[in-house]
XYZ file of C-alpha atoms in Angstrom:
338
model
C 19.313 -16.598 -11.739
C 20.555 -18.040 -15.041
C 19.634 -15.413 -17.629
C 20.203 -17.879 -20.457
C 17.165 -19.834 -19.298
C 14.839 -16.858 -18.912
C 11.978 -16.620 -21.391
C 10.775 -13.377 -22.913
C 7.362 -14.025 -21.382
C 8.887 -14.161 -17.893
C 10.764 -10.900 -18.524
C 7.531 -9.297 -19.740
C 5.604 -10.405 -16.646
C 8.357 -9.142 -14.315
C 8.192 -5.815 -16.155
C 4.395 -5.721 -15.675
C 4.846 -6.507 -11.966
C 7.302 -3.634 -11.610
C 4.854 -1.393 -13.487
C 2.253 -2.283 -10.850
C 4.807 -1.477 -8.137
C 5.446 1.901 -9.761
C 1.709 2.590 -9.957
C 1.404 1.503 -6.329
C 3.856 4.248 -5.383
C 2.072 6.717 -7.658
C -1.351 5.760 -6.310
C -0.346 5.612 -2.650
C 2.094 8.536 -2.532
C -0.687 10.600 -1.003
C -0.826 8.273 1.989
C 2.736 9.205 2.903
C 2.639 12.926 2.192
C -0.964 14.121 2.379
C -0.820 15.290 5.989
C 2.622 16.900 5.771
C 1.536 18.797 2.630
C -1.879 19.713 4.035
C -0.241 21.278 7.111
C 2.274 23.108 4.853
C 5.246 21.647 6.700
C 6.761 20.632 3.354
C 6.089 21.685 -0.213
C 4.701 18.926 -2.442
C 7.980 18.511 -4.340
C 10.130 18.197 -1.219
C 7.538 15.950 0.434
C 7.542 13.375 -2.367
C 11.360 13.279 -2.411
C 11.351 12.785 1.381
C 8.796 9.977 1.123
C 10.530 8.301 -1.831
C 13.850 8.125 0.015
C 12.305 6.349 2.996
C 10.264 4.131 0.666
C 13.504 2.920 -0.885
C 15.500 2.208 2.288
C 12.654 0.294 3.981
C 14.255 -3.080 3.131
C 16.983 -2.257 5.677
C 14.463 -2.304 8.521
C 11.956 -5.060 7.770
C 12.010 -8.779 7.086
C 10.213 -10.341 4.110
C 7.171 -11.724 5.943
C 4.654 -9.855 3.762
C 6.389 -11.008 0.560
C 6.106 -14.611 1.752
C 2.400 -14.155 2.538
C 1.632 -12.748 -0.917
C 3.907 -15.218 -2.726
C 2.552 -18.400 -1.193
C -0.135 -17.450 1.330
C -3.031 -16.200 -0.844
C -3.190 -18.793 -3.601
C -1.201 -22.021 -3.614
C 2.148 -21.719 -5.386
C 1.285 -24.966 -7.188
C -1.469 -23.308 -9.253
C 0.531 -20.200 -10.164
C 1.124 -19.848 -13.884
C 1.961 -17.032 -16.277
C -1.738 -16.552 -17.024
C -2.614 -16.342 -13.305
C 0.049 -13.689 -12.667
C -0.929 -11.765 -15.807
C -4.568 -11.838 -14.731
C -3.764 -10.738 -11.180
C -1.574 -7.840 -12.328
C -4.041 -6.831 -15.045
C -6.879 -6.662 -12.530
C -4.828 -4.750 -9.956
C -3.364 -2.242 -12.423
C -6.739 -1.598 -14.079
C -8.446 -0.940 -10.750
C -5.575 1.309 -9.631
C -5.822 3.393 -12.794
C -9.614 3.669 -12.526
C -9.516 4.827 -8.904
C -6.502 7.098 -9.474
C -8.267 8.905 -12.332
C -11.350 9.278 -10.123
C -9.269 10.520 -7.176
C -10.485 7.675 -4.970
C -7.944 6.489 -2.348
C -8.591 2.781 -2.754
C -6.098 0.087 -1.767
C -3.410 -1.030 -4.217
C -2.665 -3.856 -1.802
C -6.153 -5.275 -1.837
C -6.450 -4.715 -5.588
C -3.480 -7.065 -5.963
C -4.923 -9.577 -3.493
C -8.276 -9.399 -5.270
C -6.495 -9.916 -8.588
C -4.702 -12.994 -7.288
C -7.943 -14.429 -5.961
C -9.879 -13.680 -9.151
C -7.283 -15.259 -11.448
C -6.581 -18.157 -9.060
C -10.245 -19.058 -8.608
C -10.843 -18.833 -12.352
C -8.057 -21.352 -12.934
C -8.470 -23.840 -10.079
C -11.651 -22.984 -8.225
C -11.633 -22.473 -4.473
C -9.333 -25.458 -3.883
C -6.323 -23.328 -4.816
C -7.018 -20.664 -2.181
C -4.913 -20.507 0.990
C -7.703 -19.499 3.336
C -5.508 -18.715 6.341
C -3.665 -16.031 4.382
C -6.865 -14.679 2.844
C -8.614 -14.405 6.202
C -5.569 -12.675 7.684
C -5.632 -10.158 4.833
C -9.401 -9.593 5.037
C -9.111 -9.045 8.789
C -6.514 -6.374 8.050
C -9.113 -4.438 6.025
C -11.109 -3.850 9.192
C -8.444 -4.012 11.901
C -5.797 -1.682 10.435
C -7.981 1.457 10.161
C -9.457 0.723 13.597
C -5.999 0.493 15.159
C -4.885 3.596 13.266
C -7.985 5.435 14.531
C -7.392 4.372 18.149
C -3.663 5.137 18.154
C -4.094 8.535 16.510
C -6.903 9.492 18.892
C -4.802 8.386 21.886
C -1.771 10.310 20.647
C -3.836 13.471 20.225
C -5.031 13.210 23.818
C -1.487 12.572 25.107
C 0.204 15.429 23.258
C -2.661 17.796 24.067
C -2.104 17.064 27.771
C 1.689 17.424 27.461
C 1.431 20.765 25.658
C -1.558 22.152 27.541
C 0.533 25.042 28.930
C 2.523 25.662 25.758
C 1.839 28.686 23.605
C 0.295 28.014 20.187
C 3.470 29.289 18.526
C 5.673 26.866 20.483
C 3.380 23.917 19.808
C 3.271 24.739 16.105
C 7.050 25.016 15.903
C 7.668 21.723 17.735
C 5.183 19.691 15.731
C 6.323 21.070 12.396
C 9.700 19.495 13.163
C 8.164 16.307 14.567
C 6.034 15.915 11.447
C 9.203 15.380 9.433
C 9.908 12.376 11.665
C 6.362 11.028 11.538
C 6.175 11.419 7.734
C 9.477 9.539 7.436
C 8.153 6.757 9.692
C 4.979 6.399 7.658
C 6.921 6.349 4.376
C 9.225 3.709 5.848
C 6.194 1.579 6.743
C 4.676 2.173 3.306
C 7.867 1.029 1.598
C 8.218 -1.941 3.915
C 4.696 -3.303 3.476
C 3.737 -2.321 -0.073
C 6.937 -3.106 -1.996
C 6.929 -6.591 -0.518
C 3.656 -7.413 -2.246
C 5.305 -7.066 -5.643
C 8.342 -8.961 -4.346
C 6.034 -11.862 -3.526
C 4.480 -11.784 -7.010
C 7.853 -11.804 -8.804
C 9.279 -14.453 -6.479
C 6.378 -16.873 -6.963
C 6.617 -16.282 -10.722
C 10.327 -17.180 -10.635
C 9.481 -20.195 -8.472
C 6.854 -21.377 -10.974
C 9.456 -21.112 -13.767
C 11.956 -23.147 -11.745
C 14.446 -20.321 -11.153
C 14.443 -20.490 -7.335
C 15.193 -24.157 -6.875
C 13.141 -26.369 -4.579
C 12.512 -23.745 -1.864
C 10.539 -20.511 -2.209
C 12.549 -17.392 -1.332
C 12.897 -13.771 -2.434
C 16.206 -12.987 -4.207
C 17.965 -9.769 -3.182
C 17.804 -8.315 -6.700
C 14.014 -8.609 -6.517
C 14.014 -6.756 -3.182
C 16.089 -3.825 -4.487
C 14.225 -3.580 -7.798
C 10.812 -3.493 -6.127
C 11.881 -0.896 -3.549
C 13.251 1.291 -6.360
C 10.106 0.976 -8.498
C 7.867 1.944 -5.563
C 10.088 4.906 -4.690
C 10.068 6.151 -8.284
C 6.275 5.944 -8.338
C 6.139 8.011 -5.160
C 8.346 10.658 -6.789
C 5.664 11.205 -9.417
C 3.037 11.625 -6.697
C -0.736 11.335 -6.752
C -2.064 14.855 -6.385
C -5.755 14.078 -6.887
C -5.666 11.738 -3.905
C -3.478 14.092 -1.841
C -6.341 16.582 -1.882
C -8.858 13.976 -0.687
C -6.634 12.560 2.041
C -5.113 15.826 3.191
C -8.066 18.168 3.372
C -11.412 16.733 2.326
C -11.768 14.325 5.267
C -10.844 16.881 7.940
C -8.629 19.952 8.379
C -5.306 19.186 10.032
C -2.829 21.099 12.179
C 0.849 20.021 12.436
C 0.086 18.429 15.821
C -2.790 16.420 14.364
C -0.739 15.532 11.281
C 2.016 14.173 13.536
C -0.484 12.077 15.496
C -2.148 10.706 12.348
C 1.146 9.734 10.692
C 2.606 8.247 13.862
C -0.513 6.192 14.601
C -0.567 4.960 11.011
C 3.159 4.163 11.014
C 2.964 2.105 14.211
C 0.051 0.129 12.757
C 1.956 -0.635 9.537
C 5.125 -1.596 11.426
C 3.167 -4.144 13.466
C 1.425 -5.598 10.408
C 4.663 -5.855 8.420
C 6.357 -7.611 11.322
C 3.706 -10.346 11.435
C 3.393 -10.622 7.651
C -0.067 -9.101 7.082
C -0.386 -7.230 3.731
C -2.486 -4.310 4.945
C -3.501 -1.172 3.111
C -1.629 2.033 3.864
C -4.674 3.841 2.464
C -7.009 2.240 4.989
C -4.570 2.848 7.813
C -3.913 6.550 7.241
C -7.610 7.178 6.583
C -8.478 5.653 9.965
C -5.772 7.759 11.602
C -6.945 10.997 9.982
C -10.534 10.286 11.009
C -9.242 9.603 14.537
C -7.567 13.002 14.890
C -10.590 14.726 13.371
C -12.936 12.997 15.796
C -10.747 14.120 18.708
C -11.956 17.685 18.109
C -15.595 16.815 17.594
C -17.434 14.265 15.500
C -18.733 16.978 13.168
C -15.138 17.921 12.268
C -14.976 14.788 10.118
C -16.643 14.931 6.717
C -18.321 11.577 7.100
C -19.750 11.603 3.580
C -16.213 11.687 2.150
C -15.040 9.014 4.594
C -18.080 6.923 3.653
C -17.202 7.057 -0.053
C -13.673 5.937 0.781
C -14.981 3.004 2.836
C -17.277 2.044 -0.036
C -14.224 1.929 -2.327
C -12.572 -0.441 0.181
C -15.542 -2.808 0.038
C -15.656 -2.797 -3.766
C -11.900 -3.195 -4.383
C -11.511 -6.953 -3.784
C -14.453 -8.141 -5.919
C -13.920 -5.498 -8.631
C -10.222 -6.242 -9.118
C -11.000 -9.969 -8.894
C -13.557 -9.799 -11.697
C -11.213 -7.761 -13.905
C -8.416 -10.245 -13.156
C -10.650 -13.154 -14.180
C -11.232 -11.425 -17.516
C -7.494 -10.866 -18.021
C -6.809 -14.497 -17.124
C -9.327 -15.555 -19.765
C -7.627 -13.322 -22.352
C -4.248 -14.817 -21.478
C -5.591 -18.350 -21.892
C -7.159 -17.437 -25.248
C -3.878 -15.953 -26.442
C -1.994 -19.035 -25.263
C -4.305 -21.333 -27.234
C -4.145 -19.117 -30.328
C -0.394 -18.544 -30.446
C 1.110 -21.053 -28.012
């Protein structure tokens, strides 16, 4: 990219996008480490460092299908402008901060999608929406926790059968080691799916400014920068949400923590491979509920799970409305000073 042709406004918007990526890591750190902390396999400090490392190296394992979906598969690249991106990021960041302060594990991913939709619709109406990408993303809201639930429940049944004759001490020892692997897998999936959403935002912004040429693509410097920002956010953690995810929904053993993380990781790997920007929050919540339900339905605190689901439903419209307001502010500022 020719730095001589880069405007200060573009630099500012890239910085805001990376700030969202950082907050994404901060907000969603609990998804990667809640179970491994709740089972006391790792201390919180070691757990966040473990998760951040695998967040960062995720680009080595995944393609950029999710980045392409977010960059040109939610709203048409033709309607993207500085005001649209500012509105989308403003809506997503505001909703992330609100839910983080309240300790609600909402979806950073869907806050960003909602922000894009809110700002895009405000600018161009529904004609600018890429409905195939939107429907794919909306389907992920319902499908990803269901798959996470089913995989985690199945894994619990399988490992329970395999270790039926093992002593509790042996089972605990084995799964404490295996949880390190499952936590790494989930963090890898988190880094692979979530960082790509910000990559898509920055890439479409560069495309709109004419810095990518005639064909949309994601430059390597964008990939590395977004992975690093997400990993740094994870290092700072999200302890309010760790408590909700790790203990309020259901109590977990190392065996159950392994099953929840593995089921969630497999779900995210599949979604990232086909380019669906799913929520790691939704996925790990479904997985945790799945392992809790394997004991008995009453082991799950359904009132807590219900509040989390309610936050899922509200995220898209709430972030969209906030984004529309930010888009309006950006347009007012442009008319006043531009």
